[in-house]
Steps between C-alpha positions, in 0.01 A plus 500: 500500500623787313333342192155462649247710324356599139755564239386637133771486231613847385787432251709228361862484368600260204170298537447460149841356440468273809149379374650456143776277649225304691341421161197709516361620180485856399129532555518371864800725568308812392209404705707417808673836483182662608372216737417724790640242738408537859632266792368468837758346743440376833745324731423296789807347660668317220200484301442738196180562310511684165207597326536622149272673284548651154344557181550121425407325814467451861676260714616414832844330595563390869859401572761455799865589445713208398223297406451421111180569324354492159390842354357606162595830313232702336586338154479169638861404562527265778765565764634288798696650771512690830560845666744554779601801718840641448545800738218729407441342145269209400704302258318269267662191304285346256522257207279468184305195500515473127887553448667493844639860444560705808278813570631706806318765663572764777252689701608810683389828662696782372410870593163403561430313184489118467752391216467159337808377297465224268801341322448227232773367270707821570232752429405713804179692538368700800145615591426756753189509730363789702321407841124616483 
């Protein structure tokens, strides 16, 4: 339940390089760097609801640990995969629908911040969120 709450992105590390590796064009990358992403995460048992709101879109995703679901990134990239719990971390294993390449993610609480780490084709990025 540590992930429950409203989280607002505060800063990112290597996010532009990550998006470039994902094939996102420079204009969208510049906009995404200032997306003002806010996540509202709620957990009921093994079921999670994540409401995203940003400069670009608002969306809601519902998933259960270990159950595959489809997800669309803000740039339209389609993913299929799942989240699971490993210790105190949410670990996501996803594949791009268009090319089958893996996108891995980890969501964890570190010193009161929620840190989301993404790895795609050897490029790692982090986004840091503060609880509102």
